[in-house]
Amino acid sequence: MNLYFFPGACSLAINIALREAKLPFTMTEVDYTTRRVSDGTDFRTVNPKGYVPALLLEDGRCLTEVIAILDYIDFEAPNADLIGRRGTRQRQLALEWLGFLSTEIHKSFSPLFRPDTPAAFLKTGRRHLEKRLSILEDRLSSRSCLAGNAPSAADFYLFTLSRWMGDVGLQMDSWPNISKHFVRIETCSSVQNALISENLCPQMSTQ
């Protein structure tokens, strides 16, 4: 398998999950300015959507979108327990929070990164994101992980998104439970190795 990624983007969640599942894979970095990879190939010939993550399988199929790829990894490595066994409450919770992260958190960041977003909308968008982060803060008030007793795909996705908070002017200290969660997940070996592979520095666990 080959993971197309951009350092620190949502593809980091896939990078972590593949390592947690102990599945062999290679990595190809995408230049987000040119939408090309190192050999000059137009990334859009791999994924016409033009964004990461994209996971090219051995049979030539290409999977895209974070949750779909995480589900595939979970199927290929069920013992890693990334989402949970089908029909269990753990899996239902993991999918619930994965969906929340994708639609309510991930997408709320998007306009805050765009240089052409009007200032008035930036203020509204940031307030919307803060409200959604408060839901996660409450969820983590009495538990260390979003679903189950051990880190799951949902936790790796949240970790990835939490790394963006400072980039849009949000102080993680304002959400102490999210901050504690971030530190816990960052210490996982799969997370450390994924960060190294993307030339990213740990943000909090070494402070």
GROMACS .gro file of C-alpha atoms in nm:
model
  207
    1MET     CA    1   0.000   0.000   0.000
    2ASN     CA    2   0.109   0.355  -0.064
    3LEU     CA    3  -0.018   0.650   0.140
    4TYR     CA    4  -0.028   0.987  -0.032
    5PHE     CA    5   0.011   1.250   0.236
    6PHE     CA    6   0.086   1.612   0.314
    7PRO     CA    7   0.280   1.669   0.639
    8GLY     CA    8   0.047   1.738   0.930
    9ALA     CA    9  -0.270   1.718   0.721
   10CYS     CA   10  -0.559   1.483   0.800
   11SER     CA   11  -0.356   1.208   0.631
   12LEU     CA   12  -0.154   1.197   0.954
   13ALA     CA   13  -0.445   1.009   1.114
   14ILE     CA   14  -0.409   0.741   0.846
   15ASN     CA   15  -0.032   0.729   0.891
   16ILE     CA   16  -0.081   0.666   1.263
   17ALA     CA   17  -0.353   0.405   1.210
   18LEU     CA   18  -0.144   0.207   0.961
   19ARG     CA   19   0.142   0.194   1.210
   20GLU     CA   20  -0.091   0.102   1.496
   21ALA     CA   21  -0.227  -0.180   1.278
   22LYS     CA   22   0.129  -0.288   1.186
   23LEU     CA   23   0.041  -0.297   0.816
   24PRO     CA   24   0.329  -0.249   0.569
   25PHE     CA   25   0.305   0.064   0.356
   26THR     CA   26   0.506   0.324   0.172
   27MET     CA   27   0.453   0.700   0.165
   28THR     CA   28   0.445   0.961  -0.110
   29GLU     CA   29   0.438   1.329  -0.023
   30VAL     CA   30   0.208   1.559  -0.219
   31ASP     CA   31   0.302   1.921  -0.292
   32TYR     CA   32  -0.018   2.107  -0.208
   33THR     CA   33   0.079   2.409  -0.418
   34THR     CA   34   0.136   2.220  -0.743
   35ARG     CA   35  -0.071   1.908  -0.661
   36ARG     CA   36   0.225   1.700  -0.780
   37VAL     CA   37   0.439   1.431  -0.620
   38SER     CA   38   0.819   1.404  -0.620
   39ASP     CA   39   0.845   1.239  -0.963
   40GLY     CA   40   0.633   1.513  -1.120
   41THR     CA   41   0.316   1.307  -1.146
   42ASP     CA   42  -0.006   1.505  -1.112
   43PHE     CA   43  -0.164   1.381  -0.788
   44ARG     CA   44  -0.506   1.427  -0.944
   45THR     CA   45  -0.436   1.126  -1.166
   46VAL     CA   46  -0.431   0.925  -0.842
   47ASN     CA   47  -0.715   1.105  -0.666
   48PRO     CA   48  -0.925   1.331  -0.890
   49LYS     CA   49  -1.050   1.510  -0.579
   50GLY     CA   50  -0.702   1.655  -0.549
   51TYR     CA   51  -0.656   1.625  -0.173
   52VAL     CA   52  -0.513   1.380   0.079
   53PRO     CA   53  -0.542   1.123   0.218
   54ALA     CA   54  -0.535   0.871  -0.061
   55LEU     CA   55  -0.435   0.509  -0.006
   56LEU     CA   56  -0.331   0.318  -0.317
   57LEU     CA   57  -0.393  -0.053  -0.266
   58GLU     CA   58  -0.196  -0.344  -0.409
   59ASP     CA   59  -0.472  -0.422  -0.659
   60GLY     CA   60  -0.460  -0.069  -0.801
   61ARG     CA   61  -0.770   0.065  -0.627
   62CYS     CA   62  -0.742   0.400  -0.455
   63LEU     CA   63  -0.929   0.472  -0.133
   64THR     CA   64  -0.998   0.829  -0.025
   65GLU     CA   65  -1.162   1.005   0.272
   66VAL     CA   66  -1.041   0.955   0.628
   67ILE     CA   67  -1.325   0.742   0.765
   68ALA     CA   68  -1.340   0.511   0.462
   69ILE     CA   69  -0.966   0.445   0.482
   70LEU     CA   70  -0.979   0.390   0.858
   71ASP     CA   71  -1.257   0.137   0.807
   72TYR     CA   72  -1.044  -0.046   0.550
   73ILE     CA   73  -0.745  -0.055   0.786
   74ASP     CA   74  -0.969  -0.184   1.066
   75PHE     CA   75  -1.096  -0.460   0.837
   76GLU     CA   76  -0.743  -0.561   0.734
   77ALA     CA   77  -0.613  -0.562   1.091
   78PRO     CA   78  -0.906  -0.645   1.324
   79ASN     CA   79  -0.677  -0.732   1.614
   80ALA     CA   80  -0.558  -0.371   1.627
   81ASP     CA   81  -0.910  -0.281   1.741
   82LEU     CA   82  -0.896   0.059   1.573
   83ILE     CA   83  -1.273   0.096   1.550
   84GLY     CA   84  -1.409  -0.211   1.726
   85ARG     CA   85  -1.577  -0.532   1.629
   86ARG     CA   86  -1.892  -0.503   1.425
   87GLY     CA   87  -2.212  -0.491   1.626
   88THR     CA   88  -2.042  -0.375   1.946
   89ARG     CA   89  -2.114  -0.059   2.139
   90GLN     CA   90  -1.746   0.031   2.113
   91ARG     CA   91  -1.763   0.036   1.733
   92GLN     CA   92  -2.084   0.239   1.734
   93LEU     CA   93  -1.923   0.498   1.960
   94ALA     CA   94  -1.604   0.508   1.754
   95LEU     CA   95  -1.802   0.565   1.434
   96GLU     CA   96  -2.018   0.827   1.604
   97TRP     CA   97  -1.713   1.028   1.710
   98LEU     CA   98  -1.534   0.975   1.380
   99GLY     CA   99  -1.839   1.120   1.207
  100PHE     CA  100  -1.848   1.414   1.449
  101LEU     CA  101  -1.480   1.485   1.397
  102SER     CA  102  -1.514   1.474   1.019
  103THR     CA  103  -1.826   1.686   0.980
  104GLU     CA  104  -1.816   1.919   1.281
  105ILE     CA  105  -1.446   1.967   1.361
  106HIS     CA  106  -1.245   1.896   1.046
  107LYS     CA  107  -1.473   2.095   0.817
  108SER     CA  108  -1.494   2.380   1.068
  109PHE     CA  109  -1.119   2.430   1.035
  110SER     CA  110  -1.127   2.457   0.654
  111PRO     CA  111  -1.248   2.820   0.616
  112LEU     CA  112  -1.010   2.932   0.893
  113PHE     CA  113  -0.714   2.818   0.683
  114ARG     CA  114  -0.826   2.992   0.365
  115PRO     CA  115  -0.662   3.332   0.300
  116ASP     CA  116  -0.969   3.453   0.108
  117THR     CA  117  -1.220   3.389   0.388
  118PRO     CA  118  -1.390   3.721   0.481
  119ALA     CA  119  -1.294   3.856   0.824
  120ALA     CA  120  -1.654   3.854   0.947
  121PHE     CA  121  -1.691   3.487   0.856
  122LEU     CA  122  -1.359   3.404   1.025
  123LYS     CA  123  -1.498   3.533   1.354
  124THR     CA  124  -1.823   3.338   1.314
  125GLY     CA  125  -1.637   3.026   1.202
  126ARG     CA  126  -1.404   3.038   1.498
  127ARG     CA  127  -1.696   3.066   1.741
  128HIS     CA  128  -1.863   2.769   1.571
  129LEU     CA  129  -1.545   2.562   1.606
  130GLU     CA  130  -1.507   2.663   1.971
  131LYS     CA  131  -1.859   2.538   2.046
  132ARG     CA  132  -1.785   2.206   1.882
  133LEU     CA  133  -1.457   2.173   2.068
  134SER     CA  134  -1.649   2.226   2.392
  135ILE     CA  135  -1.849   1.912   2.313
  136LEU     CA  136  -1.524   1.715   2.293
  137GLU     CA  137  -1.399   1.883   2.609
  138ASP     CA  138  -1.709   1.761   2.793
  139ARG     CA  139  -1.677   1.410   2.646
  140LEU     CA  140  -1.320   1.383   2.775
  141SER     CA  141  -1.402   1.518   3.121
  142SER     CA  142  -1.447   1.170   3.268
  143ARG     CA  143  -1.262   0.945   3.024
  144SER     CA  144  -0.921   0.924   2.861
  145CYS     CA  145  -1.039   0.814   2.516
  146LEU     CA  146  -1.334   0.906   2.295
  147ALA     CA  147  -1.458   0.547   2.259
  148GLY     CA  148  -1.355   0.248   2.467
  149ASN     CA  149  -1.075   0.225   2.720
  150ALA     CA  150  -0.782   0.236   2.479
  151PRO     CA  151  -0.689   0.476   2.198
  152SER     CA  152  -0.889   0.415   1.882
  153ALA     CA  153  -0.898   0.560   1.532
  154ALA     CA  154  -1.119   0.838   1.670
  155ASP     CA  155  -0.847   0.941   1.913
  156PHE     CA  156  -0.583   0.947   1.641
  157TYR     CA  157  -0.810   1.162   1.424
  158LEU     CA  158  -0.875   1.401   1.714
  159PHE     CA  159  -0.502   1.421   1.783
  160THR     CA  160  -0.440   1.515   1.421
  161LEU     CA  161  -0.706   1.787   1.426
  162SER     CA  162  -0.591   1.918   1.764
  163ARG     CA  163  -0.249   1.990   1.614
  164TRP     CA  164  -0.416   2.257   1.399
  165MET     CA  165  -0.559   2.460   1.686
  166GLY     CA  166  -0.260   2.689   1.725
  167ASP     CA  167  -0.254   2.751   1.350
  168VAL     CA  168  -0.591   2.924   1.370
  169GLY     CA  169  -0.526   3.116   1.691
  170LEU     CA  170  -0.684   2.875   1.940
  171GLN     CA  171  -0.497   2.801   2.261
  172MET     CA  172  -0.527   2.435   2.356
  173ASP     CA  173  -0.494   2.531   2.723
  174SER     CA  174  -0.847   2.671   2.697
  175TRP     CA  175  -0.965   2.311   2.663
  176PRO     CA  176  -0.769   2.128   2.937
  177ASN     CA  177  -0.925   1.787   2.873
  178ILE     CA  178  -0.844   1.805   2.502
  179SER     CA  179  -0.494   1.916   2.600
  180LYS     CA  180  -0.449   1.617   2.833
  181HIS     CA  181  -0.583   1.386   2.563
  182PHE     CA  182  -0.336   1.533   2.315
  183VAL     CA  183  -0.041   1.465   2.545
  184ARG     CA  184  -0.155   1.106   2.612
  185ILE     CA  185  -0.199   1.023   2.245
  186GLU     CA  186   0.123   1.195   2.141
  187THR     CA  187   0.322   0.956   2.360
  188CYS     CA  188   0.197   0.648   2.169
  189SER     CA  189   0.481   0.488   1.972
  190SER     CA  190   0.272   0.476   1.653
  191VAL     CA  191   0.212   0.849   1.684
  192GLN     CA  192   0.577   0.926   1.752
  193ASN     CA  193   0.687   0.722   1.450
  194ALA     CA  194   0.426   0.883   1.227
  195LEU     CA  195   0.541   1.231   1.329
  196ILE     CA  196   0.902   1.139   1.256
  197SER     CA  197   0.808   1.001   0.914
  198GLU     CA  198   0.651   1.337   0.822
  199ASN     CA  199   0.935   1.543   0.973
  200LEU     CA  200   0.700   1.685   1.234
  201CYS     CA  201   0.804   1.771   1.588
  202PRO     CA  202   0.610   1.663   1.897
  203GLN     CA  203   0.424   1.963   2.031
  204MET     CA  204   0.361   1.892   2.398
  205SER     CA  205   0.480   1.554   2.528
  206THR     CA  206   0.844   1.666   2.535
  207GLN     CA  207   0.776   1.997   2.709
   0.00000   0.00000   0.00000
